Amino acid sequence: MDGWTLDHTFNSSSGEVRWNVLGPVDGAPVVLLHGTPFSSYVWRGPARALARRHRVYVWDMPGFGTSEMRRDQDVSLGAQARIFGELLQHWGLERPAVVAHDFGGCVALRATLLHGARYERLALVDPVALSPWGSPTYRLIGENSEVFDRLPPDLHRALVREYVSSASHPGLRADVLDALVEPWCGTEAGRGAFYRQIVQNDQRFTDEIECRYGELDLPVLICWGEDDTWIPQEKGRQLAGLIPGAELLLIAGSGHLVQEDAPAELTLALGDFLRTAP
């Protein structure tokens, strides 16, 4: 895992959350949110770079990565937004900057629009925010989870590897792919958690907030991989048009996993955005 560890725990309303914090104690706080089917591991490079100037908080959502996975767990986008609010209170953060990828974008948006979380500024990286969403594979698994859940471990691993690989445009290094796949394949709990998080999430979680994006009153940066095949860049243009004053940055040569495909370009953009005066 490239030395990436989450040393702290928080007992949330949906189970134990693993988290960590990097950077100087007096640095301006920044919270990084991952998406699916990933974990905070995808933020390891940008987090370490941003931590030179900022106090950077990272966490694995319940049901993901190294956080708790269990059969009766609520890992829906609704629950994750509520848990994010719980974490902000636990950390004592009143107005952090927030950077959110994939369905972490929906989590961050729901937390501020529905639960009153306040941010200094918000960066969204290829977010799940506008209908319709969900790749054909994602929908197929969600509609037939009871079948996929019975796959033998080797076939399950092959499916997850192929699915995760498709999030990158140039392709993932073998060790990175192994690290992203292992939480879903190394244990029976992980295999069940992979299908559970797909089944519990659907478009209603963005439908509930899509009409309210015009209410956002803070600096917003939207970064998008030009070659994202999971959520096309047209969605980025549409989202930027709905959020007052939002800036859209397209990142060449990258797919949905911009953190892996173009980490230097993304980190530079985020660093500039976070240093800009309100």
PDB file of C-alpha atoms in Angstrom:
ATOM      1  CA  MET A   1       0.000   0.000   0.000  1.00  0.00           C
ATOM      2  CA  ASP A   2       2.977   2.340  -0.621  1.00  0.00           C
ATOM      3  CA  GLY A   3       3.226   3.027   3.116  1.00  0.00           C
ATOM      4  CA  TRP A   4      -0.308   4.437   3.133  1.00  0.00           C
ATOM      5  CA  THR A   5      -1.910   3.782   6.527  1.00  0.00           C
ATOM      6  CA  LEU A   6      -4.858   5.218   8.425  1.00  0.00           C
ATOM      7  CA  ASP A   7      -3.843   5.179  12.069  1.00  0.00           C
ATOM      8  CA  HIS A   8      -6.940   6.663  13.736  1.00  0.00           C
ATOM      9  CA  THR A   9     -10.454   5.335  14.260  1.00  0.00           C
ATOM     10  CA  PHE A  10     -13.847   6.941  14.702  1.00  0.00           C
ATOM     11  CA  ASN A  11     -16.997   5.066  15.688  1.00  0.00           C
ATOM     12  CA  SER A  12     -19.574   6.462  13.289  1.00  0.00           C
ATOM     13  CA  SER A  13     -23.282   5.683  13.062  1.00  0.00           C
ATOM     14  CA  SER A  14     -22.440   3.188  10.264  1.00  0.00           C
ATOM     15  CA  GLY A  15     -19.444   1.528  11.833  1.00  0.00           C
ATOM     16  CA  GLU A  16     -15.786   2.154  12.505  1.00  0.00           C
ATOM     17  CA  VAL A  17     -14.091   4.671  10.212  1.00  0.00           C
ATOM     18  CA  ARG A  18     -10.334   4.659   9.699  1.00  0.00           C
ATOM     19  CA  TRP A  19      -8.724   8.068   9.142  1.00  0.00           C
ATOM     20  CA  ASN A  20      -5.468   9.979   9.305  1.00  0.00           C
ATOM     21  CA  VAL A  21      -4.166  13.537   9.197  1.00  0.00           C
ATOM     22  CA  LEU A  22      -1.032  14.868   7.535  1.00  0.00           C
ATOM     23  CA  GLY A  23       0.755  18.197   7.559  1.00  0.00           C
ATOM     24  CA  PRO A  24       1.480  21.013  10.001  1.00  0.00           C
ATOM     25  CA  VAL A  25      -0.847  21.481  12.946  1.00  0.00           C
ATOM     26  CA  ASP A  26      -1.333  25.137  12.062  1.00  0.00           C
ATOM     27  CA  GLY A  27      -1.974  24.466   8.372  1.00  0.00           C
ATOM     28  CA  ALA A  28      -5.319  25.395   6.812  1.00  0.00           C
ATOM     29  CA  PRO A  29      -7.524  22.272   6.943  1.00  0.00           C
ATOM     30  CA  VAL A  30      -8.340  20.307   3.793  1.00  0.00           C
ATOM     31  CA  VAL A  31     -10.485  17.148   3.741  1.00  0.00           C
ATOM     32  CA  LEU A  32     -10.191  14.638   0.886  1.00  0.00           C
ATOM     33  CA  LEU A  33     -13.121  12.358  -0.024  1.00  0.00           C
ATOM     34  CA  HIS A  34     -12.751   9.268  -2.206  1.00  0.00           C
ATOM     35  CA  GLY A  35     -15.317   7.619  -4.460  1.00  0.00           C
ATOM     36  CA  THR A  36     -16.277   4.107  -5.462  1.00  0.00           C
ATOM     37  CA  PRO A  37     -14.934   1.460  -5.722  1.00  0.00           C
ATOM     38  CA  PHE A  38     -11.875   3.149  -4.257  1.00  0.00           C
ATOM     39  CA  SER A  39     -10.540   4.374  -0.909  1.00  0.00           C
ATOM     40  CA  SER A  40      -8.352   7.142   0.471  1.00  0.00           C
ATOM     41  CA  TYR A  41      -5.419   5.312  -1.160  1.00  0.00           C
ATOM     42  CA  VAL A  42      -6.125   7.126  -4.441  1.00  0.00           C
ATOM     43  CA  TRP A  43      -5.353  10.417  -2.675  1.00  0.00           C
ATOM     44  CA  ARG A  44      -1.963   9.348  -1.292  1.00  0.00           C
ATOM     45  CA  GLY A  45       0.125  11.420  -3.749  1.00  0.00           C
ATOM     46  CA  PRO A  46      -1.898  14.654  -3.701  1.00  0.00           C
ATOM     47  CA  ALA A  47      -2.409  14.347   0.072  1.00  0.00           C
ATOM     48  CA  ARG A  48       1.318  14.142   0.768  1.00  0.00           C
ATOM     49  CA  ALA A  49       2.057  17.038  -1.560  1.00  0.00           C
ATOM     50  CA  LEU A  50      -0.706  19.270  -0.173  1.00  0.00           C
ATOM     51  CA  ALA A  51       0.425  18.436   3.367  1.00  0.00           C
ATOM     52  CA  ARG A  52       3.520  20.600   2.865  1.00  0.00           C
ATOM     53  CA  ARG A  53       1.286  23.638   3.409  1.00  0.00           C
ATOM     54  CA  HIS A  54      -2.055  22.285   4.647  1.00  0.00           C
ATOM     55  CA  ARG A  55      -3.473  20.124   7.414  1.00  0.00           C
ATOM     56  CA  VAL A  56      -4.858  17.273   5.277  1.00  0.00           C
ATOM     57  CA  TYR A  57      -7.525  14.880   6.570  1.00  0.00           C
ATOM     58  CA  VAL A  58      -8.147  11.563   4.792  1.00  0.00           C
ATOM     59  CA  TRP A  59     -10.593   8.769   5.576  1.00  0.00           C
ATOM     60  CA  ASP A  60     -12.028   5.532   4.255  1.00  0.00           C
ATOM     61  CA  MET A  61     -15.810   5.637   4.179  1.00  0.00           C
ATOM     62  CA  PRO A  62     -17.631   2.846   6.056  1.00  0.00           C
ATOM     63  CA  GLY A  63     -17.707  -0.239   3.847  1.00  0.00           C
ATOM     64  CA  PHE A  64     -14.569   0.853   1.955  1.00  0.00           C
ATOM     65  CA  GLY A  65     -10.828   0.355   2.196  1.00  0.00           C
ATOM     66  CA  THR A  66      -9.708  -0.322   5.758  1.00  0.00           C
ATOM     67  CA  SER A  67     -12.898   0.864   7.466  1.00  0.00           C
ATOM     68  CA  GLU A  68     -15.464  -1.533   8.880  1.00  0.00           C
ATOM     69  CA  MET A  69     -17.372  -3.803   6.505  1.00  0.00           C
ATOM     70  CA  ARG A  70     -20.351  -5.785   7.736  1.00  0.00           C
ATOM     71  CA  ARG A  71     -23.464  -7.383   6.300  1.00  0.00           C
ATOM     72  CA  ASP A  72     -26.128  -5.115   7.851  1.00  0.00           C
ATOM     73  CA  GLN A  73     -24.242  -1.870   7.203  1.00  0.00           C
ATOM     74  CA  ASP A  74     -25.771   1.271   5.710  1.00  0.00           C
ATOM     75  CA  VAL A  75     -23.194   2.495   3.178  1.00  0.00           C
ATOM     76  CA  SER A  76     -25.572   4.537   1.013  1.00  0.00           C
ATOM     77  CA  LEU A  77     -24.699   8.019  -0.176  1.00  0.00           C
ATOM     78  CA  GLY A  78     -27.231   9.322   2.320  1.00  0.00           C
ATOM     79  CA  ALA A  79     -25.421   7.602   5.179  1.00  0.00           C
ATOM     80  CA  GLN A  80     -21.967   8.671   3.978  1.00  0.00           C
ATOM     81  CA  ALA A  81     -23.041  12.346   3.929  1.00  0.00           C
ATOM     82  CA  ARG A  82     -24.342  12.039   7.482  1.00  0.00           C
ATOM     83  CA  ILE A  83     -21.114  10.352   8.590  1.00  0.00           C
ATOM     84  CA  PHE A  84     -19.031  13.067   6.942  1.00  0.00           C
ATOM     85  CA  GLY A  85     -20.842  15.584   9.120  1.00  0.00           C
ATOM     86  CA  GLU A  86     -20.114  13.446  12.166  1.00  0.00           C
ATOM     87  CA  LEU A  87     -16.425  13.358  11.256  1.00  0.00           C
ATOM     88  CA  LEU A  88     -16.204  17.110  10.771  1.00  0.00           C
ATOM     89  CA  GLN A  89     -17.571  17.540  14.285  1.00  0.00           C
ATOM     90  CA  HIS A  90     -15.163  14.913  15.636  1.00  0.00           C
ATOM     91  CA  TRP A  91     -12.243  16.731  14.029  1.00  0.00           C
ATOM     92  CA  GLY A  92     -13.504  20.123  15.200  1.00  0.00           C
ATOM     93  CA  LEU A  93     -13.498  21.536  11.668  1.00  0.00           C
ATOM     94  CA  GLU A  94     -15.992  24.339  11.084  1.00  0.00           C
ATOM     95  CA  ARG A  95     -15.041  25.544   7.578  1.00  0.00           C
ATOM     96  CA  PRO A  96     -12.430  23.296   5.971  1.00  0.00           C
ATOM     97  CA  ALA A  97     -11.647  23.205   2.294  1.00  0.00           C
ATOM     98  CA  VAL A  98     -13.056  20.019   0.767  1.00  0.00           C
ATOM     99  CA  VAL A  99     -11.808  18.036  -2.225  1.00  0.00           C
ATOM    100  CA  ALA A 100     -14.093  15.215  -3.370  1.00  0.00           C
ATOM    101  CA  HIS A 101     -13.815  12.600  -6.120  1.00  0.00           C
ATOM    102  CA  ASP A 102     -16.525  10.532  -7.823  1.00  0.00           C
ATOM    103  CA  PHE A 103     -19.393   9.800  -5.424  1.00  0.00           C
ATOM    104  CA  GLY A 104     -17.443  11.605  -2.738  1.00  0.00           C
ATOM    105  CA  GLY A 105     -18.683  14.640  -4.650  1.00  0.00           C
ATOM    106  CA  CYS A 106     -22.279  13.663  -3.951  1.00  0.00           C
ATOM    107  CA  VAL A 107     -21.377  13.046  -0.297  1.00  0.00           C
ATOM    108  CA  ALA A 108     -19.821  16.503   0.058  1.00  0.00           C
ATOM    109  CA  LEU A 109     -22.695  18.198  -1.776  1.00  0.00           C
ATOM    110  CA  ARG A 110     -25.355  16.436   0.293  1.00  0.00           C
ATOM    111  CA  ALA A 111     -23.513  17.252   3.522  1.00  0.00           C
ATOM    112  CA  THR A 112     -23.552  20.987   2.796  1.00  0.00           C
ATOM    113  CA  LEU A 113     -26.937  21.288   1.052  1.00  0.00           C
ATOM    114  CA  LEU A 114     -28.935  18.958   3.320  1.00  0.00           C
ATOM    115  CA  HIS A 115     -27.026  18.796   6.605  1.00  0.00           C
ATOM    116  CA  GLY A 116     -25.561  22.276   6.974  1.00  0.00           C
ATOM    117  CA  ALA A 117     -21.855  21.441   6.697  1.00  0.00           C
ATOM    118  CA  ARG A 118     -19.870  24.577   5.813  1.00  0.00           C
ATOM    119  CA  TYR A 119     -16.767  24.663   3.635  1.00  0.00           C
ATOM    120  CA  GLU A 120     -14.209  27.354   2.894  1.00  0.00           C
ATOM    121  CA  ARG A 121     -14.078  26.151  -0.708  1.00  0.00           C
ATOM    122  CA  LEU A 122     -14.961  23.017  -2.650  1.00  0.00           C
ATOM    123  CA  ALA A 123     -13.097  21.142  -5.390  1.00  0.00           C
ATOM    124  CA  LEU A 124     -14.982  18.395  -7.225  1.00  0.00           C
ATOM    125  CA  VAL A 125     -13.028  15.838  -9.260  1.00  0.00           C
ATOM    126  CA  ASP A 126     -15.113  13.891 -11.803  1.00  0.00           C
ATOM    127  CA  PRO A 127     -17.998  13.889  -9.311  1.00  0.00           C
ATOM    128  CA  VAL A 128     -21.203  11.873  -9.285  1.00  0.00           C
ATOM    129  CA  ALA A 129     -23.581  14.831  -9.260  1.00  0.00           C
ATOM    130  CA  LEU A 130     -25.925  14.805 -12.253  1.00  0.00           C
ATOM    131  CA  SER A 131     -28.418  12.310 -13.632  1.00  0.00           C
ATOM    132  CA  PRO A 132     -28.235   9.930 -15.296  1.00  0.00           C
ATOM    133  CA  TRP A 133     -25.227   8.219 -13.758  1.00  0.00           C
ATOM    134  CA  GLY A 134     -23.899   4.713 -13.307  1.00  0.00           C
ATOM    135  CA  SER A 135     -21.945   2.873 -15.999  1.00  0.00           C
ATOM    136  CA  PRO A 136     -23.604  -0.084 -17.751  1.00  0.00           C
ATOM    137  CA  THR A 137     -21.459  -2.419 -15.628  1.00  0.00           C
ATOM    138  CA  TYR A 138     -22.474  -0.627 -12.428  1.00  0.00           C
ATOM    139  CA  ARG A 139     -26.164  -0.945 -13.321  1.00  0.00           C
ATOM    140  CA  LEU A 140     -25.821  -4.583 -14.336  1.00  0.00           C
ATOM    141  CA  ILE A 141     -24.200  -5.496 -11.027  1.00  0.00           C
ATOM    142  CA  GLY A 142     -26.755  -3.508  -9.040  1.00  0.00           C
ATOM    143  CA  GLU A 143     -29.668  -5.219 -10.774  1.00  0.00           C
ATOM    144  CA  ASN A 144     -28.195  -8.720 -10.351  1.00  0.00           C
ATOM    145  CA  SER A 145     -26.183  -8.465  -7.147  1.00  0.00           C
ATOM    146  CA  GLU A 146     -27.484 -11.761  -5.769  1.00  0.00           C
ATOM    147  CA  VAL A 147     -25.983 -13.529  -8.788  1.00  0.00           C
ATOM    148  CA  PHE A 148     -22.630 -11.725  -8.728  1.00  0.00           C
ATOM    149  CA  ASP A 149     -22.354 -12.221  -4.978  1.00  0.00           C
ATOM    150  CA  ARG A 150     -22.186 -15.983  -5.603  1.00  0.00           C
ATOM    151  CA  LEU A 151     -19.202 -15.788  -7.940  1.00  0.00           C
ATOM    152  CA  PRO A 152     -16.201 -17.896  -6.910  1.00  0.00           C
ATOM    153  CA  PRO A 153     -13.401 -15.757  -5.431  1.00  0.00           C
ATOM    154  CA  ASP A 154     -11.180 -15.990  -8.533  1.00  0.00           C
ATOM    155  CA  LEU A 155     -13.957 -14.835 -10.866  1.00  0.00           C
ATOM    156  CA  HIS A 156     -14.937 -12.089  -8.434  1.00  0.00           C
ATOM    157  CA  ARG A 157     -11.340 -10.838  -8.368  1.00  0.00           C
ATOM    158  CA  ALA A 158     -11.163 -10.865 -12.165  1.00  0.00           C
ATOM    159  CA  LEU A 159     -14.380  -8.838 -12.391  1.00  0.00           C
ATOM    160  CA  VAL A 160     -13.202  -6.252  -9.853  1.00  0.00           C
ATOM    161  CA  ARG A 161      -9.792  -5.917 -11.509  1.00  0.00           C
ATOM    162  CA  GLU A 162     -11.336  -5.329 -14.918  1.00  0.00           C
ATOM    163  CA  TYR A 163     -13.843  -2.858 -13.514  1.00  0.00           C
ATOM    164  CA  VAL A 164     -11.268  -0.823 -11.574  1.00  0.00           C
ATOM    165  CA  SER A 165      -8.859  -0.872 -14.522  1.00  0.00           C
ATOM    166  CA  SER A 166     -11.448   0.781 -16.732  1.00  0.00           C
ATOM    167  CA  ALA A 167     -11.359   3.935 -14.561  1.00  0.00           C
ATOM    168  CA  SER A 168      -7.892   4.804 -15.893  1.00  0.00           C
ATOM    169  CA  HIS A 169      -7.161   6.105 -19.387  1.00  0.00           C
ATOM    170  CA  PRO A 170      -3.453   5.182 -19.757  1.00  0.00           C
ATOM    171  CA  GLY A 171      -3.766   2.145 -17.460  1.00  0.00           C
ATOM    172  CA  LEU A 172      -2.851   1.512 -13.838  1.00  0.00           C
ATOM    173  CA  ARG A 173       0.476   0.196 -12.606  1.00  0.00           C
ATOM    174  CA  ALA A 174       0.189  -3.415 -11.452  1.00  0.00           C
ATOM    175  CA  ASP A 175       0.977  -2.588  -7.822  1.00  0.00           C
ATOM    176  CA  VAL A 176      -1.576   0.237  -7.754  1.00  0.00           C
ATOM    177  CA  LEU A 177      -4.264  -1.985  -9.252  1.00  0.00           C
ATOM    178  CA  ASP A 178      -3.466  -4.676  -6.680  1.00  0.00           C
ATOM    179  CA  ALA A 179      -3.818  -2.157  -3.837  1.00  0.00           C
ATOM    180  CA  LEU A 180      -7.147  -0.831  -5.136  1.00  0.00           C
ATOM    181  CA  VAL A 181      -8.597  -4.302  -5.643  1.00  0.00           C
ATOM    182  CA  GLU A 182      -7.407  -6.053  -2.487  1.00  0.00           C
ATOM    183  CA  PRO A 183      -9.963  -4.590  -0.003  1.00  0.00           C
ATOM    184  CA  TRP A 184     -12.755  -6.052  -2.149  1.00  0.00           C
ATOM    185  CA  CYS A 185     -11.128  -9.435  -2.736  1.00  0.00           C
ATOM    186  CA  GLY A 186      -8.948 -10.374   0.222  1.00  0.00           C
ATOM    187  CA  THR A 187     -11.776 -11.436   2.554  1.00  0.00           C
ATOM    188  CA  GLU A 188     -15.339 -12.666   2.395  1.00  0.00           C
ATOM    189  CA  ALA A 189     -16.440  -9.436   4.097  1.00  0.00           C
ATOM    190  CA  GLY A 190     -14.760  -7.408   1.375  1.00  0.00           C
ATOM    191  CA  ARG A 191     -16.377  -9.394  -1.410  1.00  0.00           C
ATOM    192  CA  GLY A 192     -19.819  -8.813   0.081  1.00  0.00           C
ATOM    193  CA  ALA A 193     -19.082  -5.137   0.688  1.00  0.00           C
ATOM    194  CA  PHE A 194     -18.268  -4.585  -2.993  1.00  0.00           C
ATOM    195  CA  TYR A 195     -21.765  -5.559  -4.093  1.00  0.00           C
ATOM    196  CA  ARG A 196     -23.473  -3.991  -1.082  1.00  0.00           C
ATOM    197  CA  GLN A 197     -22.243  -0.475  -1.834  1.00  0.00           C
ATOM    198  CA  ILE A 198     -23.504  -0.768  -5.420  1.00  0.00           C
ATOM    199  CA  VAL A 199     -26.933  -2.081  -4.438  1.00  0.00           C
ATOM    200  CA  GLN A 200     -27.528   0.636  -1.850  1.00  0.00           C
ATOM    201  CA  ASN A 201     -26.737   3.569  -4.115  1.00  0.00           C
ATOM    202  CA  ASP A 202     -28.932   4.907  -6.876  1.00  0.00           C
ATOM    203  CA  GLN A 203     -29.753   8.118  -8.654  1.00  0.00           C
ATOM    204  CA  ARG A 204     -32.224   9.376  -6.040  1.00  0.00           C
ATOM    205  CA  PHE A 205     -29.327  10.579  -3.887  1.00  0.00           C
ATOM    206  CA  THR A 206     -28.315  13.103  -6.535  1.00  0.00           C
ATOM    207  CA  ASP A 207     -31.879  13.785  -7.686  1.00  0.00           C
ATOM    208  CA  GLU A 208     -32.612  15.121  -4.177  1.00  0.00           C
ATOM    209  CA  ILE A 209     -29.971  17.841  -4.473  1.00  0.00           C
ATOM    210  CA  GLU A 210     -29.481  18.513  -8.184  1.00  0.00           C
ATOM    211  CA  CYS A 211     -32.024  21.347  -8.188  1.00  0.00           C
ATOM    212  CA  ARG A 212     -30.135  23.102  -5.375  1.00  0.00           C
ATOM    213  CA  TYR A 213     -26.658  23.490  -6.895  1.00  0.00           C
ATOM    214  CA  GLY A 214     -27.448  27.124  -7.638  1.00  0.00           C
ATOM    215  CA  GLU A 215     -27.548  27.741  -3.867  1.00  0.00           C
ATOM    216  CA  LEU A 216     -23.832  27.052  -3.451  1.00  0.00           C
ATOM    217  CA  ASP A 217     -22.139  30.248  -2.347  1.00  0.00           C
ATOM    218  CA  LEU A 218     -18.413  29.493  -2.151  1.00  0.00           C
ATOM    219  CA  PRO A 219     -15.477  29.091  -4.524  1.00  0.00           C
ATOM    220  CA  VAL A 220     -15.892  25.876  -6.535  1.00  0.00           C
ATOM    221  CA  LEU A 221     -13.349  24.201  -8.823  1.00  0.00           C
ATOM    222  CA  ILE A 222     -14.452  21.297 -11.021  1.00  0.00           C
ATOM    223  CA  CYS A 223     -11.641  19.114 -12.391  1.00  0.00           C
ATOM    224  CA  TRP A 224     -12.424  16.538 -15.058  1.00  0.00           C
ATOM    225  CA  GLY A 225     -10.422  13.938 -16.932  1.00  0.00           C
ATOM    226  CA  GLU A 226     -10.772  14.642 -20.653  1.00  0.00           C
ATOM    227  CA  ASP A 227     -10.890  10.919 -21.366  1.00  0.00           C
ATOM    228  CA  ASP A 228     -13.233   9.870 -18.556  1.00  0.00           C
ATOM    229  CA  THR A 229     -15.342   7.004 -19.923  1.00  0.00           C
ATOM    230  CA  TRP A 230     -17.262   6.538 -16.659  1.00  0.00           C
ATOM    231  CA  ILE A 231     -18.675  10.061 -16.513  1.00  0.00           C
ATOM    232  CA  PRO A 232     -18.065  12.047 -19.724  1.00  0.00           C
ATOM    233  CA  GLN A 233     -16.672  15.574 -19.600  1.00  0.00           C
ATOM    234  CA  GLU A 234     -19.997  16.959 -20.851  1.00  0.00           C
ATOM    235  CA  LYS A 235     -21.295  16.366 -17.320  1.00  0.00           C
ATOM    236  CA  GLY A 236     -18.526  18.613 -16.031  1.00  0.00           C
ATOM    237  CA  ARG A 237     -19.567  21.402 -18.358  1.00  0.00           C
ATOM    238  CA  GLN A 238     -23.193  20.963 -17.323  1.00  0.00           C
ATOM    239  CA  LEU A 239     -22.332  21.011 -13.614  1.00  0.00           C
ATOM    240  CA  ALA A 240     -20.170  24.116 -13.977  1.00  0.00           C
ATOM    241  CA  GLY A 241     -23.132  25.866 -15.562  1.00  0.00           C
ATOM    242  CA  LEU A 242     -25.337  25.084 -12.564  1.00  0.00           C
ATOM    243  CA  ILE A 243     -22.974  26.326  -9.828  1.00  0.00           C
ATOM    244  CA  PRO A 244     -22.528  30.119  -9.667  1.00  0.00           C
ATOM    245  CA  GLY A 245     -18.955  31.122 -10.445  1.00  0.00           C
ATOM    246  CA  ALA A 246     -17.667  27.548 -10.750  1.00  0.00           C
ATOM    247  CA  GLU A 247     -14.440  27.041 -12.705  1.00  0.00           C
ATOM    248  CA  LEU A 248     -14.043  23.975 -14.920  1.00  0.00           C
ATOM    249  CA  LEU A 249     -10.595  22.507 -15.599  1.00  0.00           C
ATOM    250  CA  LEU A 250     -10.215  19.660 -18.096  1.00  0.00           C
ATOM    251  CA  ILE A 251      -7.124  17.522 -17.542  1.00  0.00           C
ATOM    252  CA  ALA A 252      -5.656  15.970 -20.685  1.00  0.00           C
ATOM    253  CA  GLY A 253      -4.645  12.328 -20.887  1.00  0.00           C
ATOM    254  CA  SER A 254      -6.630  11.251 -17.845  1.00  0.00           C
ATOM    255  CA  GLY A 255      -9.691   9.154 -17.305  1.00  0.00           C
ATOM    256  CA  HIS A 256     -11.947   8.932 -14.280  1.00  0.00           C
ATOM    257  CA  LEU A 257      -9.062   8.281 -11.885  1.00  0.00           C
ATOM    258  CA  VAL A 258      -7.334  11.615 -12.401  1.00  0.00           C
ATOM    259  CA  GLN A 259      -5.338  11.113  -9.191  1.00  0.00           C
ATOM    260  CA  GLU A 260      -3.581   8.139 -10.803  1.00  0.00           C
ATOM    261  CA  ASP A 261      -3.523   9.286 -14.441  1.00  0.00           C
ATOM    262  CA  ALA A 262      -2.348  12.883 -13.969  1.00  0.00           C
ATOM    263  CA  PRO A 263      -1.344  13.361 -10.312  1.00  0.00           C
ATOM    264  CA  ALA A 264       1.051  16.255 -10.942  1.00  0.00           C
ATOM    265  CA  GLU A 265      -1.457  18.249 -12.984  1.00  0.00           C
ATOM    266  CA  LEU A 266      -4.276  17.638 -10.513  1.00  0.00           C
ATOM    267  CA  THR A 267      -2.162  18.435  -7.449  1.00  0.00           C
ATOM    268  CA  LEU A 268      -0.907  21.674  -9.030  1.00  0.00           C
ATOM    269  CA  ALA A 269      -4.486  22.747  -9.815  1.00  0.00           C
ATOM    270  CA  LEU A 270      -5.680  21.901  -6.308  1.00  0.00           C
ATOM    271  CA  GLY A 271      -2.729  23.659  -4.691  1.00  0.00           C
ATOM    272  CA  ASP A 272      -3.387  26.833  -6.670  1.00  0.00           C
ATOM    273  CA  PHE A 273      -7.105  26.700  -5.876  1.00  0.00           C
ATOM    274  CA  LEU A 274      -6.528  26.170  -2.155  1.00  0.00           C
ATOM    275  CA  ARG A 275      -4.061  29.056  -1.950  1.00  0.00           C
ATOM    276  CA  THR A 276      -6.308  31.539  -3.761  1.00  0.00           C
ATOM    277  CA  ALA A 277      -7.749  34.188  -1.471  1.00  0.00           C
ATOM    278  CA  PRO A 278     -11.587  34.084  -1.139  1.00  0.00           C
TER     279      PRO A 278
END
